[in-house]
Tab-separated table of C-alpha atoms and ligand atoms in Angstrom:
chain	number	residue	atom	x	y	z
D	67	MET	CA	14.388	-32.947	-27.784
D	68	GLU	CA	15.280	-29.979	-30.084
D	69	CYS	CA	13.797	-26.496	-29.829
D	70	ARG	CA	11.176	-26.246	-32.549
D	71	VAL	CA	12.470	-22.680	-33.454
D	72	CYS	CA	16.284	-22.777	-33.385
D	73	GLN	CA	16.981	-26.521	-33.069
D	74	SER	CA	19.183	-26.244	-29.863
D	75	ALA	CA	19.028	-29.020	-27.310
D	76	THR	CA	16.285	-28.300	-24.737
D	77	ILE	CA	16.312	-28.679	-20.853
D	78	PRO	CA	13.362	-30.080	-18.979
D	79	TRP	CA	12.017	-27.836	-16.183
D	80	LEU	CA	8.492	-28.743	-15.204
D	81	ASN	CA	6.698	-32.039	-14.952
D	82	LEU	CA	2.891	-31.802	-14.302
D	83	GLY	CA	2.327	-35.559	-14.564
D	84	THR	CA	-0.579	-36.766	-16.704
D	85	GLN	CA	-3.443	-34.372	-17.360
D	86	PRO	CA	-6.749	-34.575	-19.211
D	87	LEU	CA	-7.119	-32.274	-22.249
D	88	ALA	CA	-7.974	-28.793	-20.821
D	89	ASN	CA	-10.911	-28.339	-23.187
D	90	GLY	CA	-11.958	-32.042	-22.962
D	91	PHE	CA	-15.562	-31.321	-21.882
D	92	TYR	CA	-17.847	-34.434	-22.107
D	93	SER	CA	-21.505	-35.296	-21.926
D	94	PRO	CA	-22.830	-37.098	-18.750
D	95	HIS	CA	-23.281	-40.359	-20.711
D	96	GLU	CA	-19.624	-40.311	-22.039
D	97	LYS	CA	-16.413	-41.617	-20.471
D	98	PRO	CA	-14.095	-38.889	-18.945
D	99	PRO	CA	-11.446	-37.918	-21.559
D	100	PRO	CA	-8.044	-39.602	-21.693
D	101	LYS	CA	-4.988	-38.181	-19.939
D	102	TYR	CA	-1.636	-37.352	-21.562
D	103	PRO	CA	1.831	-36.486	-20.122
D	104	LEU	CA	2.454	-32.761	-19.468
D	105	GLN	CA	6.170	-31.896	-19.348
D	106	VAL	CA	7.840	-28.639	-20.205
D	107	LEU	CA	11.346	-28.106	-21.734
D	108	ARG	CA	13.209	-24.841	-22.376
D	109	CYS	CA	15.671	-23.629	-24.968
D	110	PRO	CA	18.829	-22.144	-23.593
D	111	LYS	CA	19.410	-20.253	-26.832
D	112	CYS	CA	16.104	-18.477	-27.831
D	113	GLY	CA	14.203	-18.747	-24.600
D	114	LEU	CA	11.211	-20.769	-26.013
D	115	SER	CA	9.627	-23.286	-23.699
D	116	GLN	CA	7.834	-26.245	-25.326
D	117	LEU	CA	5.916	-29.402	-24.371
D	118	SER	CA	7.495	-32.731	-24.675
D	119	VAL	CA	4.375	-34.289	-26.346
D	120	VAL	CA	2.276	-33.209	-29.203
D	121	VAL	CA	-1.322	-34.292	-28.985
D	122	PRO	CA	-2.700	-34.710	-32.662
D	123	PRO	CA	-4.373	-31.318	-33.507
D	124	ALA	CA	-7.506	-32.817	-35.162
D	125	SER	CA	-8.559	-34.264	-31.860
D	126	LEU	CA	-8.133	-30.815	-30.327
D	127	TYR	CA	-9.581	-28.385	-32.752
D	128	GLU	CA	-12.041	-29.847	-35.292
D	129	ASN	CA	-14.773	-29.197	-32.934
D	130	TYR	CA	-13.862	-26.415	-30.495
D	131	SER	CA	-16.010	-25.061	-27.748
D	132	TYR	CA	-14.016	-21.788	-26.947
D	133	ARG	CA	-15.783	-18.624	-28.454
D	134	SER	CA	-13.875	-15.419	-28.706
D	135	GLU	CA	-16.996	-13.288	-28.736
D	136	VAL	CA	-18.083	-14.207	-25.135
D	137	SER	CA	-15.510	-11.801	-23.747
D	138	THR	CA	-16.186	-8.027	-24.128
D	139	GLY	CA	-12.621	-7.433	-23.125
D	140	PHE	CA	-11.360	-9.396	-26.207
D	141	GLN	CA	-13.728	-7.513	-28.378
D	142	ARG	CA	-12.146	-4.192	-27.203
D	143	HIS	CA	-8.739	-5.630	-27.747
D	144	CYS	CA	-9.724	-6.604	-31.379
D	145	ARG	CA	-10.432	-2.880	-32.094
D	146	ASP	CA	-6.977	-1.963	-30.657
D	147	ILE	CA	-5.313	-4.488	-33.034
D	148	GLY	CA	-7.332	-3.026	-35.959
D	149	ALA	CA	-6.263	0.520	-35.069
D	150	LEU	CA	-2.541	-0.489	-34.923
D	151	ALA	CA	-2.569	-2.244	-38.174
D	152	SER	CA	-4.571	0.526	-39.806
D	153	ASN	CA	-1.618	2.770	-38.987
D	154	TRP	CA	0.948	0.411	-40.400
D	155	ASN	CA	-0.985	-0.339	-43.612
D	156	LYS	CA	-2.593	2.941	-44.571
D	157	SER	CA	-3.781	1.849	-47.883
D	158	LYS	CA	-5.687	-1.077	-46.156
D	159	GLY	CA	-6.385	-3.985	-48.465
D	160	ARG	CA	-6.964	-7.597	-47.642
D	161	TRP	CA	-6.557	-9.135	-44.114
D	162	LEU	CA	-6.331	-12.867	-43.352
D	163	ASP	CA	-6.915	-13.906	-39.762
D	164	ILE	CA	-5.511	-17.381	-38.979
D	165	ALA	CA	-7.480	-19.543	-36.634
D	166	SER	CA	-10.179	-16.985	-36.719
D	167	ASN	CA	-12.462	-18.851	-34.214
D	168	ASP	CA	-16.063	-17.328	-34.430
D	169	GLY	CA	-14.753	-14.405	-36.651
D	170	THR	CA	-14.737	-11.818	-33.832
D	171	LEU	CA	-11.484	-10.235	-35.033
D	172	ILE	CA	-12.406	-10.168	-38.748
D	173	ASN	CA	-15.646	-8.629	-37.736
D	174	HIS	CA	-13.950	-5.751	-35.814
D	175	VAL	CA	-11.171	-5.052	-38.429
D	176	GLY	CA	-13.835	-4.642	-41.019
D	177	TYR	CA	-14.679	-1.322	-39.373
D	178	PHE	CA	-11.162	0.015	-40.261
D	179	GLY	CA	-11.705	-0.546	-43.977
D	180	PHE	CA	-9.873	-3.866	-44.401
D	181	GLU	CA	-11.499	-6.661	-46.456
D	182	ALA	CA	-11.161	-9.375	-43.881
D	183	GLN	CA	-11.384	-13.173	-44.064
D	184	GLY	CA	-10.549	-16.084	-41.786
D	185	VAL	CA	-9.241	-19.671	-41.843
D	186	GLU	CA	-10.421	-21.842	-38.998
D	187	PRO	CA	-10.123	-25.574	-38.345
D	188	ALA	CA	-13.191	-25.970	-36.044
D	189	LYS	CA	-16.159	-26.736	-38.273
D	190	ASN	CA	-18.680	-25.563	-35.632
D	191	LEU	CA	-16.948	-22.246	-35.355
D	192	ALA	CA	-16.463	-21.641	-39.030
D	193	ALA	CA	-20.140	-22.432	-39.694
D	194	TYR	CA	-21.185	-19.907	-37.040
D	195	ALA	CA	-18.800	-17.238	-38.353
D	196	ASN	CA	-20.081	-17.699	-41.920
D	197	SER	CA	-23.723	-17.542	-40.657
D	198	GLN	CA	-22.854	-14.070	-39.281
D	199	GLY	CA	-21.260	-12.908	-42.619
D	200	ARG	CA	-17.697	-13.358	-41.460
D	201	SER	CA	-16.072	-15.064	-44.447
D	202	THR	CA	-14.251	-18.131	-43.137
D	203	THR	CA	-12.460	-21.022	-44.945
D	204	VAL	CA	-12.521	-24.265	-42.924
D	205	GLY	CA	-9.242	-25.999	-42.423
D	206	PHE	CA	-5.830	-25.860	-40.740
D	207	PHE	CA	-3.283	-23.311	-41.712
D	208	PRO	CA	-0.998	-23.684	-43.650
D	209	ALA	CA	-2.587	-26.590	-45.606
D	210	ALA	CA	-5.907	-24.738	-46.021
D	211	THR	CA	-4.401	-21.747	-47.926
D	212	LYS	CA	-2.049	-23.690	-50.298
D	213	ASN	CA	-4.220	-22.540	-53.283
D	214	PHE	CA	-4.498	-18.886	-52.273
D	215	ASP	CA	-2.498	-16.528	-54.608
D	216	ALA	CA	0.849	-15.351	-53.145
D	217	GLY	CA	1.467	-11.795	-51.897
D	218	GLN	CA	-2.193	-10.801	-51.633
D	219	PHE	CA	-2.605	-9.955	-47.925
D	220	ALA	CA	-1.681	-6.515	-46.512
D	221	VAL	CA	-2.158	-7.837	-43.033
D	222	ILE	CA	-2.027	-11.559	-41.768
D	223	SER	CA	-2.889	-11.916	-38.031
D	224	SER	CA	-2.396	-14.957	-35.723
D	225	VAL	CA	-3.783	-13.919	-32.381
D	226	ASN	CA	-2.997	-16.595	-29.705
D	227	VAL	CA	-2.323	-19.184	-32.424
D	228	LEU	CA	1.506	-19.750	-32.658
D	229	GLY	CA	1.588	-21.375	-29.230
D	230	HIS	CA	-0.710	-24.146	-30.633
D	231	VAL	CA	1.356	-24.846	-33.640
D	232	ALA	CA	3.924	-27.734	-33.983
D	233	ASP	CA	5.518	-26.938	-37.272
D	234	VAL	CA	6.099	-23.188	-36.807
D	235	HIS	CA	8.457	-23.081	-39.713
D	236	ALA	CA	5.841	-24.324	-42.166
D	237	PHE	CA	3.501	-21.788	-40.637
D	238	ALA	CA	5.935	-18.860	-41.003
D	239	ALA	CA	6.904	-19.847	-44.612
D	240	GLU	CA	3.265	-19.723	-45.599
D	241	VAL	CA	2.746	-16.403	-43.936
D	242	GLU	CA	5.673	-15.038	-45.874
D	243	ARG	CA	4.329	-16.440	-49.144
D	244	LEU	CA	0.964	-14.920	-48.654
D	245	LEU	CA	2.032	-11.497	-47.437
D	246	ALA	CA	2.140	-8.468	-49.640
D	247	PRO	CA	5.697	-7.021	-50.147
D	248	ASP	CA	5.060	-4.308	-47.544
D	249	GLY	CA	2.674	-6.374	-45.494
D	250	SER	CA	2.465	-6.873	-41.717
D	251	TRP	CA	2.196	-10.117	-39.790
D	252	VAL	CA	0.544	-9.328	-36.636
D	253	VAL	CA	1.386	-12.032	-33.877
D	254	GLU	CA	0.067	-12.094	-30.397
D	255	VAL	CA	1.368	-14.707	-27.925
D	256	PRO	CA	1.278	-14.985	-24.160
D	257	TRP	CA	4.825	-13.875	-23.103
D	258	VAL	CA	6.784	-16.658	-21.269
D	259	ARG	CA	8.532	-14.111	-19.090
D	260	GLU	CA	5.145	-13.175	-17.584
D	261	LEU	CA	4.033	-16.840	-17.221
D	262	LEU	CA	7.265	-17.412	-15.247
D	263	ASP	CA	7.129	-14.174	-13.204
D	264	LYS	CA	3.539	-14.631	-12.169
D	265	GLY	CA	3.457	-18.457	-11.712
D	266	GLU	CA	0.779	-18.938	-14.445
D	267	PHE	CA	1.138	-22.632	-14.351
D	268	ASP	CA	-2.549	-23.044	-15.306
D	269	THR	CA	-1.820	-21.751	-18.868
D	270	ILE	CA	0.287	-24.774	-19.479
D	271	TYR	CA	-1.732	-27.483	-21.185
D	272	HIS	CA	-1.647	-29.698	-24.278
D	273	GLU	CA	-3.117	-27.147	-26.657
D	274	HIS	CA	-0.161	-24.729	-25.800
D	275	LEU	CA	2.889	-26.462	-27.376
D	276	SER	CA	5.100	-23.439	-27.111
D	277	TYR	CA	5.564	-20.516	-24.655
D	278	TRP	CA	7.109	-17.664	-26.496
D	279	SER	CA	9.885	-15.224	-25.833
D	280	LEU	CA	10.383	-12.092	-28.076
D	281	ARG	CA	13.818	-13.580	-29.051
D	282	ALA	CA	12.184	-16.875	-30.214
D	283	LEU	CA	9.649	-14.865	-32.286
D	284	ASP	CA	12.492	-12.912	-33.927
D	285	THR	CA	14.525	-16.031	-34.566
D	286	LEU	CA	11.509	-17.585	-36.374
D	287	ALA	CA	10.881	-14.472	-38.405
D	288	ARG	CA	14.565	-14.209	-39.470
D	289	ALA	CA	14.677	-17.736	-40.679
D	290	HIS	CA	12.016	-16.666	-43.213
D	291	GLY	CA	13.541	-13.359	-44.372
D	292	MET	CA	11.508	-11.374	-41.928
D	293	CYS	CA	12.037	-9.601	-38.544
D	294	VAL	CA	10.216	-8.173	-35.508
D	295	SER	CA	9.769	-4.473	-36.123
D	296	PHE	CA	7.440	-3.501	-33.262
D	297	ALA	CA	6.358	-5.000	-29.958
D	298	GLU	CA	3.883	-3.899	-27.313
D	299	PHE	CA	2.855	-5.450	-24.093
D	300	HIS	CA	-0.825	-6.257	-23.431
D	301	PRO	CA	-2.246	-7.600	-20.174
D	302	ILE	CA	-4.605	-9.974	-22.046
D	303	HIS	CA	-4.276	-13.739	-21.237
D	304	GLY	CA	-1.964	-13.127	-18.384
D	305	GLY	CA	0.431	-10.845	-20.156
D	306	SER	CA	0.954	-11.101	-23.984
D	307	LEU	CA	3.376	-9.717	-26.667
D	308	LEU	CA	1.731	-8.042	-29.562
D	309	VAL	CA	4.271	-8.000	-32.317
D	310	ARG	CA	4.553	-6.737	-35.830
D	311	ILE	CA	6.778	-8.843	-38.168
D	312	ARG	CA	7.689	-7.718	-41.665
D	313	ARG	CA	10.374	-8.250	-44.397
D	314	GLY	CA	13.739	-6.739	-44.268
D	315	THR	CA	15.731	-5.868	-41.138
D	316	PRO	CA	14.067	-2.750	-39.493
D	317	ASN	CA	15.597	-1.070	-36.522
D	318	PHE	CA	14.232	-2.743	-33.366
D	319	THR	CA	15.926	-3.063	-29.948
D	320	MET	CA	15.098	-6.418	-28.324
D	321	TRP	CA	13.634	-6.256	-24.792
D	322	ASP	CA	15.377	-7.663	-21.679
D	323	GLU	CA	14.605	-11.284	-21.303
D	324	SER	CA	17.907	-12.194	-19.469
D	325	ARG	CA	16.039	-14.072	-16.698
D	326	LEU	CA	14.726	-16.602	-19.212
D	327	PHE	CA	18.276	-17.866	-19.351
D	328	SER	CA	18.886	-18.372	-15.646
D	329	GLN	CA	17.863	-21.804	-14.031
D	330	GLN	CA	16.901	-19.848	-10.883
D	331	THR	CA	13.868	-18.351	-12.732
D	332	TYR	CA	12.461	-21.881	-13.288
D	333	TYR	CA	13.136	-22.945	-9.620
D	334	ASP	CA	11.293	-19.766	-8.582
D	335	PHE	CA	8.294	-20.721	-10.776
D	336	GLN	CA	7.814	-23.946	-8.799
D	337	ARG	CA	7.585	-21.974	-5.597
D	338	LYS	CA	5.088	-19.482	-7.059
D	339	MET	CA	2.924	-22.384	-8.402
D	340	GLN	CA	2.838	-24.100	-4.972
D	341	ALA	CA	1.994	-20.684	-3.247
D	342	ARG	CA	-1.059	-20.209	-5.546
D	343	LEU	CA	-2.303	-23.677	-4.802
D	344	SER	CA	-1.890	-23.440	-1.032
D	345	THR	CA	-3.484	-20.044	-0.870
D	346	PHE	CA	-6.540	-21.519	-2.617
D	347	VAL	CA	-6.741	-24.491	-0.338
D	348	GLU	CA	-6.429	-22.253	2.820
D	349	LYS	CA	-9.288	-19.970	1.508
D	350	TYR	CA	-11.444	-23.088	0.628
D	351	ASN	CA	-11.011	-24.531	4.127
D	352	ALA	CA	-11.614	-21.236	5.813
D	353	LEU	CA	-14.917	-20.288	4.086
D	354	ARG	CA	-17.966	-22.239	5.221
D	355	GLY	CA	-20.964	-22.724	2.909
D	356	LYS	CA	-21.616	-24.083	-0.595
D	357	TRP	CA	-19.127	-23.545	-3.359
D	358	ALA	CA	-19.570	-23.160	-7.121
D	359	GLY	CA	-17.012	-22.230	-9.861
D	360	PHE	CA	-17.102	-19.643	-12.606
D	361	GLY	CA	-15.607	-20.199	-16.035
D	362	ALA	CA	-15.169	-23.619	-17.656
D	363	ALA	CA	-11.853	-22.232	-18.990
D	364	ALA	CA	-8.996	-24.394	-20.232
D	365	LYS	CA	-6.809	-22.867	-17.492
D	366	GLY	CA	-9.601	-23.818	-15.053
D	367	THR	CA	-9.000	-27.542	-15.786
D	368	VAL	CA	-5.264	-27.348	-15.122
D	369	PHE	CA	-5.859	-25.394	-11.869
D	370	ALA	CA	-8.609	-27.778	-10.714
D	371	CYS	CA	-6.583	-30.850	-11.482
D	372	ALA	CA	-3.465	-29.518	-9.735
D	373	ALA	CA	-5.561	-28.566	-6.676
D	374	GLY	CA	-7.547	-31.772	-6.628
D	375	ILE	CA	-10.885	-30.129	-7.178
D	376	ASN	CA	-13.794	-32.358	-8.211
D	377	GLU	CA	-17.669	-32.637	-7.971
D	378	ASN	CA	-17.317	-32.989	-4.205
D	379	HIS	CA	-15.879	-29.506	-3.908
D	380	LEU	CA	-17.946	-27.526	-6.523
D	381	ARG	CA	-21.752	-27.918	-7.093
D	382	PHE	CA	-21.350	-26.664	-10.608
D	383	VAL	CA	-19.292	-24.398	-12.782
D	384	VAL	CA	-20.989	-21.468	-14.609
D	385	ASP	CA	-20.065	-20.575	-18.182
D	386	GLU	CA	-21.923	-18.497	-20.779
D	387	THR	CA	-20.502	-20.402	-23.725
D	388	PRO	CA	-23.507	-22.392	-25.058
D	389	GLU	CA	-21.275	-25.198	-26.360
D	390	LYS	CA	-19.997	-25.935	-22.886
D	391	GLN	CA	-23.333	-25.929	-21.032
D	392	GLY	CA	-24.883	-29.345	-20.152
D	393	LYS	CA	-21.457	-31.002	-20.278
D	394	LEU	CA	-19.053	-31.902	-17.530
D	395	THR	CA	-15.647	-30.324	-17.032
D	396	PRO	CA	-12.776	-32.744	-17.628
D	397	TYR	CA	-12.513	-32.928	-13.694
D	398	GLY	CA	-16.201	-33.988	-13.479
D	399	VAL	CA	-18.247	-30.966	-12.474
D	400	PRO	CA	-21.464	-29.957	-14.377
D	401	ILE	CA	-21.387	-26.835	-16.418
D	402	VAL	CA	-24.411	-24.541	-16.291
D	403	GLY	CA	-25.540	-21.265	-17.816
D	404	LEU	CA	-26.023	-17.942	-16.059
D	405	ASN	CA	-29.384	-16.585	-15.155
D	406	GLU	CA	-30.884	-14.879	-12.074
D	407	ASP	CA	-31.425	-18.146	-10.180
D	408	THR	CA	-28.021	-19.695	-10.885
D	409	PHE	CA	-26.417	-18.801	-7.444
D	410	LEU	CA	-29.445	-19.656	-5.229
D	411	GLY	CA	-28.023	-21.482	-2.239
D	412	ILE	CA	-24.392	-20.748	-3.245
D	413	THR	CA	-22.172	-18.771	-0.780
D	414	ASN	CA	-18.655	-18.960	-2.217
D	415	LEU	CA	-17.417	-18.751	-5.866
D	416	LEU	CA	-14.110	-19.807	-7.276
D	417	VAL	CA	-13.343	-17.811	-10.424
D	418	PHE	CA	-10.992	-19.816	-12.639
D	419	PRO	CA	-10.316	-17.364	-15.423
D	420	TRP	CA	-8.362	-14.790	-13.274
D	421	ASN	CA	-7.610	-12.968	-16.631
D	422	HIS	CA	-11.349	-11.809	-16.784
D	423	LEU	CA	-11.982	-11.358	-13.008
D	424	GLU	CA	-13.340	-7.816	-13.170
D	425	GLU	CA	-15.591	-8.476	-16.132
D	426	ILE	CA	-16.967	-11.541	-14.339
D	427	LYS	CA	-17.328	-9.823	-10.971
D	428	ALA	CA	-19.597	-7.229	-12.585
D	429	LYS	CA	-22.057	-10.049	-13.404
D	430	LEU	CA	-22.288	-11.558	-9.910
D	431	PRO	CA	-24.634	-10.943	-6.969
D	432	PRO	CA	-22.662	-8.812	-4.461
D	433	ARG	CA	-23.537	-11.249	-1.557
D	434	LEU	CA	-21.230	-13.950	-3.096
D	435	ARG	CA	-17.777	-14.386	-1.634
D	436	VAL	CA	-15.337	-14.436	-4.677
D	437	VAL	CA	-12.096	-16.184	-4.680
D	438	SER	CA	-9.827	-15.968	-7.712
D	439	ALA	CA	-7.725	-19.069	-8.863
J	75	DWN	O1	-5.217	-19.965	-26.139
J	75	DWN	C1	-6.398	-20.161	-25.772
J	75	DWN	C2	-7.081	-18.985	-25.251
J	75	DWN	C3	-7.131	-17.819	-26.169
J	75	DWN	O2	-8.403	-19.315	-24.874
J	75	DWN	C4	-7.072	-21.406	-25.828
J	75	DWN	N1	-6.076	-22.554	-25.729
J	75	DWN	C5	-8.208	-21.716	-24.961
J	75	DWN	C6	-8.679	-20.482	-24.210
J	75	DWN	O3	-8.190	-20.491	-22.883
J	75	DWN	P1	-9.207	-20.326	-21.660
J	75	DWN	O4	-10.269	-21.312	-21.934
J	75	DWN	O5	-8.376	-20.406	-20.429
J	75	DWN	O6	-9.678	-18.822	-21.992
J	75	DWN	P2	-10.411	-17.795	-21.148
J	75	DWN	O7	-10.778	-16.649	-22.053
J	75	DWN	O8	-9.695	-17.466	-19.816
J	75	DWN	O9	-11.771	-18.543	-20.738
J	75	DWN	C7	-12.704	-17.881	-20.065
J	75	DWN	C8	-13.996	-18.792	-19.938
J	75	DWN	O10	-14.969	-18.087	-19.060
J	75	DWN	C9	-14.676	-19.073	-21.222
J	75	DWN	O11	-15.215	-20.431	-21.189
J	75	DWN	C10	-15.844	-18.128	-21.257
J	75	DWN	C11	-16.195	-17.863	-19.840
J	75	DWN	N2	-16.671	-16.566	-19.532
J	75	DWN	C12	-18.019	-16.427	-19.231
J	75	DWN	O12	-18.740	-17.438	-19.233
J	75	DWN	N3	-18.420	-15.057	-18.895
J	75	DWN	C13	-15.824	-15.459	-19.578
J	75	DWN	C14	-16.292	-14.281	-19.380
J	75	DWN	C15	-15.282	-13.041	-19.376
J	75	DWN	C16	-17.609	-14.033	-18.984
J	75	DWN	O13	-18.035	-12.889	-18.678
J	76	ZN	ZN1	15.391	-22.198	-29.394
């Protein structure tokens, strides 16, 4: 299979067998969701990793249960993005957020004087965003913006989106068409170097088609007359690259990503993944009492399936997202909301979204024994 960015031949490095869709929550009267193969390949030239199979996007995103505004950490992060772009595009103007979810980012950048709008494929989320006054067009980018005038946006953002896209060249070409001559494309992606260093195997699932290096982002930008001109590291989602892409060839020195090109890095990853799983199993077996989970996160599905967790191990999983409550996780555990009685009778709690651990801990009764995935 060819690299979707630079067309080099790829090398397989991880096989996670068959897995359910990570956000495949289902009602108690429905059948459990189907499983698809989950195999990862790497590009020896640009450092991108990608999945071997693309699940049709309509089945993943037309109704989507993940809501950005549930995390206050993400809300703060939106302000940081707004402040950065405000500095780059001092005369402000129009801002397009691609895959804008519930409109959390467009809501925040509005405070910086931008006239912001979103485009979002999930009908449920777009309807919610519009009901909150966050102007949102329903549809997949790039098809949904084909009738938009060229060159009209001072800023285009795609925060945690590019990893979900199969045809990244069609995506970049449409960004370039819509961007004002001195406009900025703000891209945020989880950084594959962090994924490998920290053994974040649970961020690998069917929605995430690509795992980006800085070099791969720059290669994509250059294929469309643009280039990376700024990059910053953010701890969000396990360690992300926040990048500014614009036209021309500004002076930017690439970061060190040499270990992406060594096979040893990929062997080491397997060891880190096994170590995380066995640490959990040891803690689970050592702590007596009743267990529940917190966070019906996509990454929680991958972790639970790899660890063999099911309804015999966890009474329920708590999640504050209204769309997820009342359903079952793809690994068969009921999802409940959070109130003062939620943890009655529970002694141990497995927090799946380790990326929000501190925010979640602050909401828990101090008597609970908390284990992070
Ligand atoms: O790329 C993606 C990222 C942005 O988000 C998507 N493919 C899907 C999703 O991944 P995830 O589901 O692993 O994301 P989170 O943000 O780690 O999920 C956290 C879950 O925990 C959400 O369901 C919300 C929930 N939560 C909660 O109920 N109370 C989270 C916090 C912080 C809370 O206080
Ligand atoms: Zn490549």
